Amino acid sequence: MLDFILSDGRHLLSHLGMSGGYRISETKVTEKHTHIQFKGTHEGQEVFIAYVDPRRFGHMYLYNQEDAQKKLNELGIDLKSPDFTYDYFKKSLLKYPHRLLKVTLMDQSLFAGTGNYICSEICARGFVLPGRLVSSLKEREIKKLYTAIFTVIDGATETGGTTFAGGYADTTGSKGGGVQHLVVFYQKICQQCNKTEVVKTTLAQRGTYHCPKCQK
Ligand SMILES: [Zn+2]
């Protein structure tokens, strides 16, 4: 969740969804799928900040200071925060033992910053099926999932985000190179065993990908 503090003190909270992103430009952004554009100045220069989102899963909220804080407090710990420890991860997972793993991973009140593709990738790299009941997970599987989160998140950020099907781009509009790190999401063949066909299902109302051989 991005938090823009406006000059009148209000907060614009912006959740990028699956394919949303910002472009920063000295000229007006005319890219397709630009939904909203802000004009400001930076060191005397006009600057445009545009929100571009081909698939429109992003959300924006305009709040006063107090309500913005409330909204931010509803979010779980960000996956990139130092407070996102193994204990926190395990405790949060086990909070709803009868949920499916993917449903809980997608829960922003527990884990801020997860998205649909990230959840498929975490399950794949943790070698666990996304449709497993949380209560059936063994300690070693929870540990693998925790480690997998960092592999997925770091892979996606170091290479400038992940792109697929007209999705992600960085603030200059360049497509990220992170796509090469995907092992199941939008893949035909599992990139971990390099031979099994990836299976697509719908979980938590979203396209979910897994390898029937690597994941148990
Ligand atoms: Zn596989």
XYZ file of N, CA and C and ligand atoms in Angstrom:
649
model
N 0.852 -1.202 0.000
C 0.000 0.000 0.000
C 0.882 1.245 0.000
N 0.674 2.104 -0.985
C 1.423 3.362 -1.028
C 0.604 4.430 -0.317
N 1.277 5.301 0.400
C 0.612 6.347 1.170
C 1.130 7.700 0.690
N 0.311 8.414 -0.090
C 0.692 9.755 -0.542
C 0.103 10.760 0.433
N 0.950 11.612 0.998
C 0.431 12.648 1.900
C 0.297 13.935 1.091
N -0.942 14.397 0.945
C -1.213 15.563 0.106
C -0.928 16.850 0.878
N -0.800 17.958 0.147
C -0.424 19.218 0.801
C -1.497 19.707 1.770
N -2.740 19.255 1.619
C -3.776 19.674 2.572
C -3.888 18.706 3.754
N -2.958 17.752 3.859
C -2.924 16.863 5.014
C -3.678 15.560 4.815
N -4.459 15.468 3.739
C -5.163 14.208 3.510
C -4.198 13.148 2.968
N -4.627 11.895 3.080
C -3.794 10.781 2.608
C -4.486 10.085 1.442
N -3.732 9.834 0.409
C -4.241 9.030 -0.694
C -3.545 7.680 -0.592
N -4.322 6.657 -0.221
C -3.747 5.317 -0.107
C -3.993 4.590 -1.416
N -2.965 3.958 -1.917
C -3.072 3.328 -3.232
C -2.549 1.904 -3.170
N -3.436 0.991 -3.508
C -3.079 -0.426 -3.557
C -2.973 -0.796 -5.032
N -1.853 -1.387 -5.438
C -1.597 -1.592 -6.869
C -2.335 -2.772 -7.478
N -2.933 -3.611 -6.640
C -3.614 -4.777 -7.189
C -2.619 -5.669 -7.900
N -3.006 -6.180 -9.042
C -2.174 -7.162 -9.729
C -1.260 -6.507 -10.754
N -1.755 -5.494 -11.428
C -0.996 -4.967 -12.560
C -0.848 -3.449 -12.522
N -1.205 -2.830 -11.387
C -1.131 -1.372 -11.311
C 0.292 -0.884 -11.111
N 0.555 0.353 -11.532
C 1.876 0.924 -11.325
C 1.849 2.411 -11.613
N 2.885 3.097 -11.185
C 2.966 4.536 -11.400
C 4.013 4.879 -12.438
N 3.718 5.922 -13.210
C 4.694 6.479 -14.144
C 5.005 7.886 -13.660
N 6.271 8.228 -13.637
C 6.665 9.590 -13.289
C 7.288 10.187 -14.538
N 6.768 11.339 -14.953
C 7.201 11.879 -16.239
C 7.178 13.402 -16.213
N 8.027 14.030 -17.030
C 8.017 15.499 -17.119
C 6.931 15.983 -18.066
N 6.385 15.067 -18.839
C 5.280 15.430 -19.730
C 4.069 14.584 -19.369
N 2.911 15.039 -19.804
C 1.686 14.324 -19.484
C 1.763 12.883 -20.003
N 1.356 11.941 -19.170
C 1.423 10.530 -19.561
C 0.214 10.195 -20.426
N 0.473 9.607 -21.581
C -0.629 9.301 -22.504
C -0.777 7.796 -22.705
N -0.025 7.042 -21.903
C -0.051 5.583 -22.034
C -1.474 5.040 -21.871
N -1.755 3.976 -22.619
C -3.036 3.286 -22.498
C -3.220 2.807 -21.047
N -4.445 2.747 -20.582
C -4.788 2.279 -19.235
C -4.355 3.241 -18.129
N -4.107 4.513 -18.478
C -3.852 5.518 -17.444
C -5.209 5.945 -16.890
N -5.416 5.743 -15.584
C -6.737 6.016 -15.016
C -6.802 7.335 -14.274
N -5.670 7.759 -13.717
C -5.670 9.007 -12.953
C -4.270 9.597 -13.055
N -4.214 10.919 -13.062
C -2.919 11.569 -13.248
C -2.820 12.797 -12.341
N -1.696 12.933 -11.651
C -1.489 14.072 -10.756
C -0.418 14.968 -11.348
N -0.669 16.286 -11.223
C 0.319 17.234 -11.731
C 0.905 17.973 -10.541
N 2.219 18.091 -10.508
C 2.856 18.820 -9.423
C 4.137 19.445 -9.917
N 4.940 19.945 -8.987
C 6.233 20.493 -9.388
C 7.324 19.848 -8.550
N 8.472 19.702 -9.155
C 9.634 19.169 -8.462
C 10.831 19.997 -8.895
N 11.439 20.718 -7.949
C 12.565 21.617 -8.229
C 12.235 22.557 -9.387
N 11.037 23.121 -9.332
C 10.629 24.101 -10.334
C 10.151 23.507 -11.651
N 10.290 22.204 -11.795
C 9.877 21.524 -13.028
C 8.484 20.925 -12.849
N 7.697 21.004 -13.898
C 6.409 20.339 -13.867
C 6.632 18.820 -13.872
N 5.865 18.109 -13.071
C 6.020 16.655 -13.068
C 4.641 15.996 -13.016
N 4.496 14.913 -13.740
C 3.232 14.187 -13.792
C 3.424 12.804 -13.168
N 2.494 12.449 -12.312
C 2.512 11.105 -11.719
C 1.209 10.438 -12.135
N 1.331 9.381 -12.910
C 0.136 8.753 -13.477
C -0.029 7.336 -12.960
N -1.255 6.980 -12.683
C -1.549 5.603 -12.281
C -2.046 4.827 -13.498
N -1.328 3.762 -13.820
C -1.634 2.948 -14.997
C -1.962 1.537 -14.514
N -3.084 1.010 -14.949
C -3.487 -0.309 -14.448
C -4.327 -1.041 -15.492
N -3.684 -1.890 -16.308
C -4.422 -2.572 -17.386
C -5.552 -3.456 -16.875
N -5.365 -4.114 -15.753
C -6.386 -5.078 -15.329
C -7.325 -4.538 -14.266
N -7.059 -3.356 -13.796
C -7.948 -2.633 -12.871
C -8.327 -3.398 -11.606
N -7.335 -4.026 -10.975
C -7.581 -4.634 -9.667
C -7.112 -3.699 -8.542
N -6.521 -2.582 -8.913
C -6.013 -1.644 -7.902
C -7.140 -0.884 -7.211
N -6.828 -0.322 -6.049
C -7.806 0.481 -5.309
C -7.133 1.758 -4.835
N -7.929 2.825 -4.714
C -7.424 4.055 -4.100
C -8.409 4.524 -3.048
N -7.877 5.077 -1.977
C -8.720 5.590 -0.900
C -8.215 6.974 -0.530
N -9.138 7.915 -0.420
C -8.758 9.265 0.006
C -9.300 9.481 1.417
N -8.397 9.710 2.371
C -8.794 9.781 3.778
C -8.173 10.980 4.462
N -8.807 11.399 5.570
C -8.110 12.337 6.449
C -7.103 11.521 7.266
N -6.257 12.231 8.002
C -5.160 11.598 8.742
C -5.636 10.435 9.617
N -6.726 10.683 10.359
C -7.201 9.691 11.326
C -7.701 8.418 10.633
N -8.512 8.596 9.589
C -9.057 7.434 8.889
C -7.975 6.684 8.112
N -6.986 7.429 7.622
C -5.879 6.778 6.906
C -5.137 5.852 7.862
N -4.913 6.326 9.082
C -4.205 5.514 10.062
C -4.997 4.249 10.380
N -6.325 4.406 10.497
C -7.189 3.246 10.767
C -7.045 2.212 9.662
N -7.101 2.700 8.427
C -7.006 1.798 7.272
C -5.645 1.091 7.267
N -4.590 1.843 7.544
C -3.250 1.251 7.539
C -3.098 0.224 8.660
N -3.779 0.486 9.785
C -3.706 -0.455 10.907
C -4.394 -1.785 10.613
N -5.330 -1.766 9.640
C -6.019 -3.014 9.286
C -5.105 -3.971 8.540
N -4.011 -3.444 8.005
C -3.118 -4.278 7.206
C -2.190 -5.083 8.097
N -1.890 -6.289 7.660
C -0.924 -7.102 8.379
C 0.479 -6.574 8.129
N 1.461 -7.283 8.647
C 2.848 -6.861 8.473
C 3.276 -7.080 7.024
N 3.932 -6.095 6.466
C 4.404 -6.189 5.087
C 5.480 -7.271 4.984
N 5.416 -8.036 3.899
C 6.371 -9.132 3.714
C 7.819 -8.648 3.709
N 8.006 -7.374 3.392
C 9.378 -6.866 3.311
C 9.838 -6.211 4.611
N 8.947 -6.161 5.590
C 9.313 -5.514 6.848
C 10.198 -6.439 7.686
N 11.136 -5.866 8.453
C 11.955 -6.696 9.358
C 11.102 -7.385 10.423
N 9.888 -6.863 10.662
C 9.000 -7.485 11.658
C 8.304 -8.731 11.121
N 8.481 -8.987 9.842
C 7.856 -10.175 9.267
C 8.735 -11.391 9.578
N 8.579 -11.908 10.783
C 9.430 -12.997 11.269
C 8.749 -14.347 11.038
N 9.511 -15.405 11.233
C 8.937 -16.745 11.106
C 7.801 -16.942 12.109
N 8.002 -16.471 13.330
C 6.958 -16.627 14.352
C 5.666 -15.929 13.939
N 5.823 -14.721 13.388
C 4.637 -13.983 12.945
C 3.936 -14.747 11.821
N 4.731 -15.246 10.876
C 4.178 -15.968 9.733
C 3.390 -17.192 10.198
N 4.005 -17.981 11.065
C 3.379 -19.215 11.530
C 2.103 -18.921 12.336
N 2.218 -17.970 13.226
C 1.076 -17.608 14.067
C -0.093 -17.116 13.194
N 0.222 -16.305 12.192
C -0.826 -15.756 11.323
C -1.472 -16.848 10.481
N -0.651 -17.756 9.970
C -1.189 -18.872 9.178
C -2.167 -19.684 10.019
N -1.727 -20.023 11.224
C -2.503 -20.937 12.063
C -3.712 -20.274 12.717
N -3.844 -18.979 12.498
C -4.992 -18.260 13.054
C -6.305 -18.820 12.485
N -6.260 -19.236 11.220
C -7.456 -19.804 10.575
C -7.113 -21.195 10.044
N -7.079 -22.204 10.914
C -6.613 -23.535 10.507
C -7.474 -24.186 9.434
N -8.733 -23.783 9.321
C -9.617 -24.455 8.363
C -9.685 -23.761 7.013
N -8.846 -22.778 6.839
C -8.803 -22.113 5.534
C -7.837 -22.840 4.609
N -8.025 -22.595 3.309
C -7.053 -23.090 2.343
C -5.823 -22.180 2.402
N -4.670 -22.785 2.171
C -3.415 -22.041 2.266
C -3.434 -20.757 1.440
N -3.878 -20.868 0.192
C -3.824 -19.684 -0.668
C -4.729 -18.566 -0.158
N -5.886 -18.947 0.379
C -6.824 -17.940 0.882
C -6.168 -17.130 2.002
N -5.472 -17.827 2.892
C -4.818 -17.126 3.988
C -3.633 -16.298 3.502
N -2.873 -16.834 2.551
C -1.734 -16.064 2.027
C -2.185 -14.761 1.367
N -3.396 -14.788 0.794
C -3.921 -13.599 0.110
C -4.515 -12.578 1.086
N -4.619 -12.942 2.352
C -5.312 -12.097 3.331
C -4.435 -10.901 3.734
N -4.826 -9.730 3.255
C -4.015 -8.528 3.505
C -4.026 -8.089 4.968
N -5.005 -8.599 5.737
C -5.011 -8.220 7.152
C -3.952 -9.014 7.913
N -3.419 -10.060 7.276
C -2.331 -10.836 7.887
C -0.994 -10.508 7.228
N -1.006 -10.515 5.909
C 0.235 -10.325 5.148
C 0.027 -9.213 4.124
N 0.589 -8.058 4.393
C 0.449 -6.968 3.424
C 1.489 -7.156 2.332
N 1.071 -6.935 1.117
C 2.029 -6.994 0.011
C 2.007 -8.299 -0.759
N 1.130 -9.238 -0.368
C 1.036 -10.437 -1.189
C 0.065 -10.125 -2.328
N 0.243 -10.789 -3.427
C -0.668 -10.615 -4.547
C -0.932 -11.980 -5.127
N -1.788 -12.007 -6.118
C -2.194 -13.300 -6.663
C -1.016 -14.124 -7.189
N -0.175 -13.515 -8.026
C 0.916 -14.320 -8.603
C 1.935 -14.703 -7.539
N 2.155 -13.796 -6.582
C 3.122 -14.069 -5.518
C 2.698 -15.308 -4.729
N 1.384 -15.449 -4.482
C 0.904 -16.592 -3.699
C 1.120 -17.915 -4.440
N 0.861 -17.937 -5.745
C 1.122 -19.162 -6.516
C 2.601 -19.511 -6.452
N 3.437 -18.497 -6.571
C 4.881 -18.720 -6.599
C 5.419 -19.172 -5.240
N 4.871 -18.597 -4.173
C 5.309 -18.989 -2.825
C 4.989 -20.468 -2.587
N 3.771 -20.880 -2.956
C 3.382 -22.279 -2.761
C 4.279 -23.195 -3.592
N 4.583 -22.782 -4.829
C 5.418 -23.616 -5.702
C 6.816 -23.771 -5.119
N 7.398 -22.666 -4.703
C 8.767 -22.725 -4.185
C 8.833 -23.339 -2.792
N 7.670 -23.394 -2.124
C 7.617 -24.071 -0.831
C 7.222 -25.537 -0.999
N 6.950 -25.951 -2.246
C 6.576 -27.331 -2.598
C 5.296 -27.795 -1.894
N 4.361 -26.863 -1.735
C 3.095 -27.170 -1.067
C 1.953 -26.773 -2.010
N 0.915 -27.577 -2.081
C -0.227 -27.249 -2.932
C -1.004 -26.070 -2.338
N -1.409 -25.127 -3.190
C -2.123 -23.938 -2.684
C -3.480 -24.259 -2.064
N -4.055 -25.426 -2.426
C -5.370 -25.789 -1.906
C -5.314 -26.613 -0.625
N -4.116 -26.740 -0.042
C -4.006 -27.491 1.220
C -4.707 -26.756 2.355
N -5.286 -27.530 3.271
C -5.834 -26.927 4.482
C -4.667 -26.493 5.354
N -4.765 -25.316 5.899
C -3.682 -24.808 6.740
C -3.363 -25.782 7.878
N -4.407 -26.382 8.457
C -4.195 -27.278 9.605
C -3.415 -28.539 9.233
N -3.326 -28.838 7.927
C -2.612 -30.047 7.515
C -1.116 -29.790 7.303
N -0.701 -28.537 7.395
C 0.704 -28.212 7.115
C 1.613 -28.661 8.250
N 2.725 -29.260 7.866
C 3.707 -29.673 8.865
C 4.679 -28.520 9.100
N 5.320 -28.561 10.247
C 6.259 -27.486 10.606
C 7.296 -27.254 9.498
N 7.844 -28.348 8.949
C 8.884 -28.165 7.924
C 8.316 -27.516 6.657
N 7.024 -27.747 6.396
C 6.404 -27.114 5.226
C 6.203 -25.613 5.468
N 5.829 -25.281 6.685
C 5.654 -23.860 7.014
C 7.002 -23.148 6.898
N 8.063 -23.831 7.332
C 9.412 -23.248 7.222
C 9.793 -23.036 5.762
N 9.477 -24.021 4.925
C 9.801 -23.896 3.498
C 9.028 -22.747 2.860
N 7.767 -22.612 3.250
C 6.951 -21.520 2.702
C 7.533 -20.166 3.108
N 7.969 -20.079 4.354
C 8.539 -18.819 4.852
C 9.791 -18.453 4.047
N 10.657 -19.432 3.838
C 11.870 -19.190 3.046
C 11.500 -18.809 1.613
N 10.473 -19.493 1.087
C 10.052 -19.249 -0.300
C 9.594 -17.809 -0.502
N 8.972 -17.235 0.522
C 8.483 -15.856 0.412
C 9.626 -14.923 0.022
N 10.784 -15.108 0.655
C 11.908 -14.202 0.388
C 12.492 -14.431 -1.000
N 12.517 -15.681 -1.423
C 13.000 -15.973 -2.776
C 12.109 -15.268 -3.798
N 10.799 -15.366 -3.593
C 9.855 -14.787 -4.553
C 9.909 -13.259 -4.515
N 9.840 -12.694 -3.326
C 9.812 -11.234 -3.188
C 11.127 -10.620 -3.666
N 12.254 -11.181 -3.248
C 13.547 -10.610 -3.637
C 13.776 -10.760 -5.129
N 13.374 -11.906 -5.677
C 13.515 -12.115 -7.118
C 12.730 -11.077 -7.889
N 11.533 -10.766 -7.404
C 10.669 -9.825 -8.119
C 11.189 -8.396 -8.024
N 11.782 -8.018 -6.896
C 12.197 -6.620 -6.764
C 13.569 -6.369 -7.369
N 14.503 -7.317 -7.209
C 15.851 -7.098 -7.731
C 15.880 -6.937 -9.239
N 14.936 -7.596 -9.913
C 14.949 -7.521 -11.367
C 13.944 -6.493 -11.879
N 13.453 -5.631 -10.990
C 12.572 -4.549 -11.435
C 11.137 -4.986 -11.619
N 10.651 -5.821 -10.717
C 9.248 -6.221 -10.779
C 9.037 -7.366 -11.743
N 7.812 -7.836 -11.762
C 7.494 -8.979 -12.609
C 6.465 -8.553 -13.637
N 6.575 -9.088 -14.819
C 5.630 -8.704 -15.859
C 5.009 -9.942 -16.492
N 3.726 -9.871 -16.786
C 3.077 -10.975 -17.489
C 1.796 -10.433 -18.099
N 1.457 -10.880 -19.245
C 0.190 -10.533 -19.897
C -0.159 -9.048 -19.780
N 0.758 -8.201 -20.181
C 0.486 -6.763 -20.170
C 0.439 -6.179 -18.782
N 1.163 -6.780 -17.864
C 1.075 -6.359 -16.475
C 2.092 -5.323 -16.058
N 2.925 -5.690 -15.146
C 3.783 -4.773 -14.425
C 4.777 -3.994 -15.287
N 4.992 -2.758 -14.919
C 6.096 -1.979 -15.482
C 6.622 -1.078 -14.374
N 7.864 -0.629 -14.451
C 8.377 0.256 -13.403
C 7.934 1.693 -13.679
N 8.408 2.664 -12.887
C 7.864 4.024 -12.987
C 8.210 4.726 -14.297
N 9.154 4.196 -15.067
C 9.443 4.813 -16.358
C 8.667 4.118 -17.472
N 7.928 3.063 -17.119
C 7.140 2.350 -18.118
C 7.855 1.138 -18.688
N 9.107 0.879 -18.227
C 9.820 -0.304 -18.734
C 9.237 -1.554 -18.110
N 9.137 -2.580 -18.905
C 8.648 -3.852 -18.378
C 9.722 -4.461 -17.488
N 9.316 -5.055 -16.387
C 10.284 -5.677 -15.488
C 10.877 -6.932 -16.097
N 12.025 -7.354 -15.565
C 12.655 -8.572 -16.064
C 12.345 -9.758 -15.176
N 11.531 -9.528 -14.141
C 11.276 -10.554 -13.130
C 10.560 -11.780 -13.650
N 9.971 -11.665 -14.843
C 9.192 -12.772 -15.382
C 10.005 -14.058 -15.486
N 11.296 -13.923 -15.680
C 12.112 -15.125 -15.830
C 12.212 -15.923 -14.531
N 11.801 -15.304 -13.424
C 11.883 -16.012 -12.149
C 10.616 -16.787 -11.810
N 9.569 -16.633 -12.611
C 8.329 -17.338 -12.301
C 8.499 -18.831 -12.568
N 8.063 -19.647 -11.621
C 8.205 -21.090 -11.826
C 6.889 -21.778 -12.207
N 5.755 -21.235 -11.777
C 4.473 -21.828 -12.189
C 3.480 -20.815 -12.762
N 3.491 -19.594 -12.226
C 2.475 -18.623 -12.625
C 2.581 -18.304 -14.116
N 1.475 -18.522 -14.837
C 1.414 -18.294 -16.286
C 2.409 -19.162 -17.053
N 2.899 -20.235 -16.439
C 3.856 -21.108 -17.112
C 3.124 -22.341 -17.639
N 3.608 -22.881 -18.740
C 3.043 -24.117 -19.282
C 3.682 -25.315 -18.598
N 5.020 -25.255 -18.491
C 5.782 -26.334 -17.872
C 6.408 -25.794 -16.594
N 6.362 -26.596 -15.544
C 6.940 -26.188 -14.262
C 8.433 -25.895 -14.434
N 8.852 -24.738 -13.965
C 10.247 -24.327 -14.135
C 11.147 -24.863 -13.020
N 10.573 -25.698 -12.146
C 11.413 -26.303 -11.109
C 11.834 -27.718 -11.514
N 10.875 -28.516 -12.011
C 11.244 -29.869 -12.449
C 11.465 -29.894 -13.959
N 11.041 -28.812 -14.632
C 11.251 -28.671 -16.079
C 10.618 -29.758 -16.935
N 9.591 -30.441 -16.417
C 8.961 -31.441 -17.272
C 7.458 -31.603 -17.054
N 6.951 -31.172 -15.897
C 5.538 -31.416 -15.613
C 4.685 -30.236 -16.061
N 3.525 -30.551 -16.646
C 2.623 -29.486 -17.066
C 1.986 -28.821 -15.853
N 1.999 -27.511 -15.862
C 1.414 -26.747 -14.760
C -0.109 -26.832 -14.844
N -0.766 -26.960 -13.688
C -2.226 -27.044 -13.631
C -2.777 -25.713 -13.135
N -3.814 -25.234 -13.834
C -4.439 -23.981 -13.411
C -5.785 -24.275 -12.759
N -6.009 -23.707 -11.590
C -7.298 -23.845 -10.909
C -7.755 -22.454 -10.483
N -8.926 -22.382 -9.883
C -9.377 -21.104 -9.336
C -9.496 -21.247 -7.829
N -8.737 -20.433 -7.113
C -8.779 -20.439 -5.648
C -8.833 -18.997 -5.193
N -9.618 -18.734 -4.169
C -9.807 -17.357 -3.698
C -10.223 -16.483 -4.887
N -11.070 -17.027 -5.758
C -11.617 -16.348 -6.943
C -10.569 -15.925 -7.966
N -9.352 -16.453 -7.868
C -8.319 -16.012 -8.791
C -7.589 -17.200 -9.398
N -7.093 -16.997 -10.603
C -6.317 -18.028 -11.279
C -5.109 -18.423 -10.438
N -4.985 -19.733 -10.217
C -3.945 -20.245 -9.335
C -3.205 -21.349 -10.085
N -1.901 -21.379 -9.984
C -1.105 -22.322 -10.766
C -0.282 -23.201 -9.833
N -0.203 -24.492 -10.168
C 0.671 -25.349 -9.366
C 1.233 -26.489 -10.206
N 2.320 -27.095 -9.716
C 2.904 -28.266 -10.358
C 2.472 -29.495 -9.567
N 1.721 -30.419 -10.217
C 1.218 -31.587 -9.482
C 2.336 -32.539 -9.052
N 3.525 -32.376 -9.632
C 4.612 -33.273 -9.255
C 5.435 -32.696 -8.094
N 5.812 -31.427 -8.210
C 6.679 -30.816 -7.189
C 5.944 -30.507 -5.893
N 4.646 -30.201 -6.015
C 3.924 -29.722 -4.836
C 3.037 -30.814 -4.247
N 3.096 -30.934 -2.924
C 2.309 -31.963 -2.227
C 1.258 -31.311 -1.343
Zn 7.416 -29.342 -11.068
